[in-house]
CSV table of C-alpha atoms in Angstrom, one decimal:
chain,number,residue,atom,x,y,z
D,1480,MET,CA,102.6,67.0,83.0
D,1481,LYS,CA,99.5,64.8,82.8
D,1482,ALA,CA,96.1,64.6,84.1
D,1483,ILE,CA,92.9,62.6,84.0
D,1484,VAL,CA,89.4,63.8,84.2
D,1485,LEU,CA,86.7,61.6,84.9
D,1486,PHE,CA,84.1,63.4,83.3
D,1487,ALA,CA,80.2,62.0,84.5
D,1488,HIS,CA,76.7,63.4,84.2
D,1489,GLY,CA,76.2,64.5,88.0
D,1490,SER,CA,73.7,64.6,90.2
D,1491,ARG,CA,71.8,66.2,93.2
D,1492,ASP,CA,72.1,63.0,95.5
D,1493,PRO,CA,75.9,62.7,97.1
D,1494,HIS,CA,75.8,59.2,96.9
D,1495,TRP,CA,75.5,59.2,93.2
D,1496,HIS,CA,79.2,60.2,93.2
D,1497,LEU,CA,80.5,57.5,95.4
D,1498,PRO,CA,81.4,55.3,92.2
D,1499,MET,CA,83.3,58.0,90.7
D,1500,VAL,CA,85.2,58.8,93.7
D,1501,ALA,CA,86.2,55.0,94.3
D,1502,VAL,CA,87.4,55.2,90.4
D,1503,LYS,CA,89.5,58.1,91.1
D,1504,GLU,CA,90.7,56.7,94.4
D,1505,ARG,CA,91.8,53.5,92.6
D,1506,ILE,CA,94.0,55.4,90.2
D,1507,ALA,CA,95.7,57.7,93.0
D,1508,HIS,CA,96.0,54.4,95.0
D,1509,SER,CA,97.8,52.6,91.9
D,1510,HIS,CA,99.4,55.6,90.8
D,1511,PRO,CA,100.3,58.1,93.5
D,1512,ASP,CA,101.6,60.8,91.6
D,1513,ALA,CA,98.6,60.9,89.1
D,1514,LEU,CA,96.7,64.0,88.7
D,1515,VAL,CA,93.3,63.0,88.7
D,1516,ALA,CA,89.7,64.9,89.1
D,1517,CYS,CA,86.2,64.0,88.7
D,1518,ALA,CA,84.2,66.7,86.9
D,1519,TYR,CA,80.4,66.7,86.2
D,1520,LEU,CA,78.3,67.7,83.2
D,1521,GLU,CA,75.3,69.3,85.5
D,1522,LEU,CA,73.6,69.4,89.1
D,1523,SER,CA,77.5,68.5,90.6
D,1524,THR,CA,80.6,70.3,90.8
D,1525,PRO,CA,83.4,70.9,89.6
D,1526,ASP,CA,82.1,70.9,85.8
D,1527,LEU,CA,84.8,70.1,83.5
D,1528,ALA,CA,86.1,73.9,82.5
D,1529,THR,CA,86.7,74.3,86.3
D,1530,ALA,CA,88.6,70.8,86.3
D,1531,VAL,CA,90.8,71.8,83.3
D,1532,ALA,CA,91.4,75.5,84.8
D,1533,SER,CA,93.0,73.9,87.5
D,1534,PHE,CA,95.0,71.4,86.0
D,1535,SER,CA,96.1,74.2,83.7
D,1536,SER,CA,97.3,76.6,86.9
D,1537,GLN,CA,99.0,73.6,88.2
D,1538,GLY,CA,101.2,73.6,84.6
D,1539,VAL,CA,99.4,70.4,83.1
D,1540,THR,CA,99.9,70.0,79.5
D,1541,ASP,CA,98.3,66.9,78.5
D,1542,ILE,CA,94.4,66.5,80.0
D,1543,ARG,CA,92.6,63.1,79.1
D,1544,VAL,CA,89.5,62.9,79.5
D,1545,VAL,CA,87.5,59.9,80.2
D,1546,PRO,CA,83.5,60.0,79.8
D,1547,MET,CA,82.2,57.8,82.6
D,1548,PHE,CA,78.9,57.4,80.6
D,1549,LEU,CA,77.1,53.4,80.0
D,1550,GLY,CA,74.6,55.1,77.8
D,1551,VAL,CA,76.1,56.9,74.8
D,1552,GLY,CA,73.9,59.5,73.7
D,1553,LYS,CA,73.4,63.3,73.3
D,1554,HIS,CA,75.6,64.0,76.3
D,1555,VAL,CA,78.4,62.0,74.7
D,1556,ARG,CA,78.0,62.8,71.5
D,1557,HIS,CA,76.8,66.4,71.3
D,1558,ASP,CA,77.6,68.2,74.6
D,1559,LEU,CA,80.9,66.6,75.1
D,1560,PRO,CA,82.7,67.6,72.2
D,1561,LEU,CA,81.4,71.0,71.8
D,1562,MET,CA,82.6,71.5,75.3
D,1563,MET,CA,86.1,69.6,74.4
D,1564,ASP,CA,86.2,72.0,71.1
D,1565,GLU,CA,85.9,75.1,73.6
D,1566,LEU,CA,88.5,73.9,75.8
D,1567,LYS,CA,90.9,73.0,72.9
D,1568,SER,CA,90.4,76.9,72.0
D,1569,GLN,CA,90.6,78.1,75.4
D,1570,TYR,CA,93.9,76.2,76.0
D,1571,PRO,CA,96.0,75.9,72.9
D,1572,ASP,CA,99.0,75.0,74.7
D,1573,ILE,CA,97.1,71.9,76.4
D,1574,HIS,CA,97.0,68.5,74.3
D,1575,PHE,CA,93.4,67.1,75.2
D,1576,GLU,CA,92.6,63.7,74.3
D,1577,CYS,CA,88.8,62.4,74.8
D,1578,MET,CA,88.7,58.8,75.0
D,1579,GLN,CA,85.4,56.7,73.7
D,1580,ALA,CA,82.9,56.7,76.8
D,1581,VAL,CA,83.1,53.5,78.9
D,1582,GLY,CA,80.1,52.0,77.9
D,1583,GLU,CA,81.4,51.6,74.3
D,1584,HIS,CA,85.0,49.8,75.7
D,1585,PRO,CA,84.4,45.9,74.8
D,1586,GLU,CA,86.4,44.8,78.2
D,1587,LEU,CA,83.5,46.8,80.1
D,1588,LEU,CA,80.7,45.3,78.2
D,1589,ASP,CA,82.1,41.7,78.6
D,1590,LEU,CA,82.5,42.5,82.7
D,1591,LEU,CA,78.9,43.7,82.4
D,1592,ALA,CA,77.9,40.5,80.9
D,1593,LYS,CA,79.8,38.5,83.3
D,1594,ILE,CA,78.5,40.5,86.3
D,1595,ALA,CA,74.6,40.2,85.4
D,1596,TRP,CA,74.9,36.5,84.9
D,1597,ALA,CA,77.0,35.3,87.5
Z,973,MET,CA,62.8,29.4,84.3
Z,974,LYS,CA,65.2,32.2,85.1
Z,975,ALA,CA,65.6,35.5,83.3
Z,976,ILE,CA,67.6,38.4,83.3
Z,977,VAL,CA,66.5,42.1,83.1
Z,978,LEU,CA,69.3,44.7,82.4
Z,979,PHE,CA,67.6,47.7,84.1
Z,980,ALA,CA,68.9,50.9,82.7
Z,981,HIS,CA,68.0,54.6,82.6
Z,982,GLY,CA,66.6,55.2,79.2
Z,983,SER,CA,67.2,57.9,76.8
Z,984,ARG,CA,65.2,59.3,73.6
Z,985,ASP,CA,68.8,58.9,71.6
Z,986,PRO,CA,68.7,55.5,70.1
Z,987,HIS,CA,72.4,55.5,70.3
Z,988,TRP,CA,72.2,55.6,73.7
Z,989,HIS,CA,70.9,51.9,74.3
Z,990,LEU,CA,73.5,50.4,72.1
Z,991,PRO,CA,75.9,49.3,75.2
Z,992,MET,CA,72.8,47.8,77.0
Z,993,VAL,CA,71.6,45.7,73.7
Z,994,ALA,CA,75.3,44.9,73.4
Z,995,VAL,CA,75.6,43.6,77.2
Z,996,LYS,CA,72.4,41.5,76.3
Z,997,GLU,CA,74.0,40.0,73.3
Z,998,ARG,CA,77.0,38.9,75.2
Z,999,ILE,CA,74.7,37.2,77.6
Z,1000,ALA,CA,72.6,35.6,75.0
Z,1001,HIS,CA,76.1,34.5,72.5
Z,1002,SER,CA,77.6,32.7,76.3
Z,1003,HIS,CA,74.4,31.3,77.0
Z,1004,PRO,CA,72.1,30.8,74.2
Z,1005,ASP,CA,69.1,29.6,76.6
Z,1006,ALA,CA,69.5,32.5,78.5
Z,1007,LEU,CA,66.3,34.5,78.9
Z,1008,VAL,CA,67.5,38.3,79.3
Z,1009,ALA,CA,65.8,41.7,78.4
Z,1010,CYS,CA,66.5,45.0,78.5
Z,1011,ALA,CA,64.4,47.6,80.4
Z,1012,TYR,CA,64.4,51.3,81.2
Z,1013,LEU,CA,63.7,53.6,83.8
Z,1014,GLU,CA,62.0,56.0,81.5
Z,1015,LEU,CA,62.4,57.7,78.1
Z,1016,SER,CA,62.7,54.2,76.2
Z,1017,THR,CA,60.6,50.9,76.2
Z,1018,PRO,CA,60.1,48.2,77.6
Z,1019,ASP,CA,59.5,49.4,81.4
Z,1020,LEU,CA,60.5,47.3,84.0
Z,1021,ALA,CA,56.7,46.2,84.7
Z,1022,THR,CA,56.4,45.4,81.1
Z,1023,ALA,CA,59.4,43.4,80.9
Z,1024,VAL,CA,58.4,41.2,84.0
Z,1025,ALA,CA,55.1,40.8,82.7
Z,1026,SER,CA,56.6,39.3,79.1
Z,1027,PHE,CA,58.6,36.8,81.6
Z,1028,SER,CA,56.1,36.0,83.4
Z,1029,SER,CA,53.9,35.0,80.7
Z,1030,GLN,CA,56.4,32.7,79.7
Z,1031,GLY,CA,56.3,31.0,82.5
Z,1032,VAL,CA,59.6,32.5,84.5
Z,1033,THR,CA,59.7,31.9,88.0
Z,1034,ASP,CA,63.0,33.6,89.1
Z,1035,ILE,CA,63.9,37.0,87.6
Z,1036,ARG,CA,67.1,39.0,88.1
Z,1037,VAL,CA,66.9,42.6,87.8
Z,1038,VAL,CA,70.6,44.0,87.4
Z,1039,PRO,CA,70.6,47.9,87.7
Z,1040,MET,CA,73.0,49.2,85.0
Z,1041,PHE,CA,73.8,52.3,86.5
Z,1042,LEU,CA,77.5,54.0,87.1
Z,1043,GLY,CA,76.1,56.7,89.6
Z,1044,VAL,CA,74.1,55.3,92.8
Z,1045,GLY,CA,71.4,57.9,93.3
Z,1046,LYS,CA,67.7,58.3,93.7
Z,1047,HIS,CA,67.0,56.1,90.6
Z,1048,VAL,CA,68.9,53.0,92.2
Z,1049,ARG,CA,68.2,53.7,96.1
Z,1050,HIS,CA,64.5,55.0,95.6
Z,1051,ASP,CA,62.6,54.2,92.5
Z,1052,LEU,CA,64.0,50.8,92.0
Z,1053,PRO,CA,63.3,49.3,95.7
Z,1054,LEU,CA,59.6,50.6,95.1
Z,1055,MET,CA,59.2,49.3,91.5
Z,1056,MET,CA,60.5,45.9,92.9
Z,1057,ASP,CA,58.4,46.0,96.1
Z,1058,GLU,CA,55.0,46.3,93.8
Z,1059,LEU,CA,56.3,43.5,91.5
Z,1060,LYS,CA,56.8,41.4,94.0
Z,1061,SER,CA,53.6,42.1,95.3
Z,1062,GLN,CA,52.0,41.7,92.0
Z,1063,TYR,CA,53.7,38.6,91.1
Z,1064,PRO,CA,54.1,36.7,94.3
Z,1065,ASP,CA,54.9,33.4,92.7
Z,1066,ILE,CA,58.1,35.0,90.9
Z,1067,HIS,CA,61.4,35.1,93.1
Z,1068,PHE,CA,62.8,38.4,92.7
Z,1069,GLU,CA,66.4,39.3,92.7
Z,1070,CYS,CA,67.8,42.8,92.6
Z,1071,MET,CA,71.6,43.0,92.2
Z,1072,GLN,CA,73.5,45.9,93.6
Z,1073,ALA,CA,74.2,48.8,91.0
Z,1074,VAL,CA,77.0,48.0,88.4
Z,1075,GLY,CA,78.8,50.8,89.7
Z,1076,GLU,CA,79.1,49.6,92.9
Z,1077,HIS,CA,80.9,46.3,91.9
Z,1078,PRO,CA,84.4,46.2,92.8
Z,1079,GLU,CA,85.7,44.3,89.7
Z,1080,LEU,CA,83.7,47.3,87.5
Z,1081,LEU,CA,85.4,49.8,89.4
Z,1082,ASP,CA,89.0,48.3,89.2
Z,1083,LEU,CA,88.4,48.4,85.0
Z,1084,LEU,CA,87.1,51.5,85.3
Z,1085,ALA,CA,90.4,52.7,86.9
Z,1086,LYS,CA,92.4,50.7,84.4
Z,1087,ILE,CA,90.6,51.9,81.4
Z,1088,ALA,CA,91.3,55.6,82.4
Z,1089,TRP,CA,94.8,55.2,83.2
Z,1090,ALA,CA,95.9,52.8,80.2
């Protein structure tokens, strides 16, 4: 059983999360059986460990983590790999895949350029 | 003369900016005459006021500000409108257009869902 974690920065402002939730809902709409959760680095809940623990208790065997970051800095290049290492050692029976940050995805960069120019 | 400012959060990490610069370069590649700059809320330069001052000195009469934020919180809903108000009163001869944050753009949300699922 596979699951996706949309991993974003987090914020005290509840409006901040709406785009993350909207992406989650889009996936759930297209793939009604999909297991998808949002998780946050700081200021918001759940954190990544809690989201993974929840999926683990549901018998999930494969977890893809999608870093929902436009800028690719310390959080993505340093903090997240450390968290992934910890999860891998804590859940040796789960296969984890950490994708590149969305801000590194060429199609997303193309779309951002199109949106900015349109 | 029109110009676009890609307005992002900013970071101490020089890698953080690469996606913003990549979007700027995509626009410049598709539209070689385009006036495009990146500007940052904090931790990076130039700030929005400096980018606008530079365009103003080049005779730009229309400036579109594109908030390069996935999460739509205090920075986009509070800080940026205040900055826009200040710029409008400082440059009454420039027409400013502040777009919705990229994280509110339906096509971007669709693509994020597609990337996460693919």
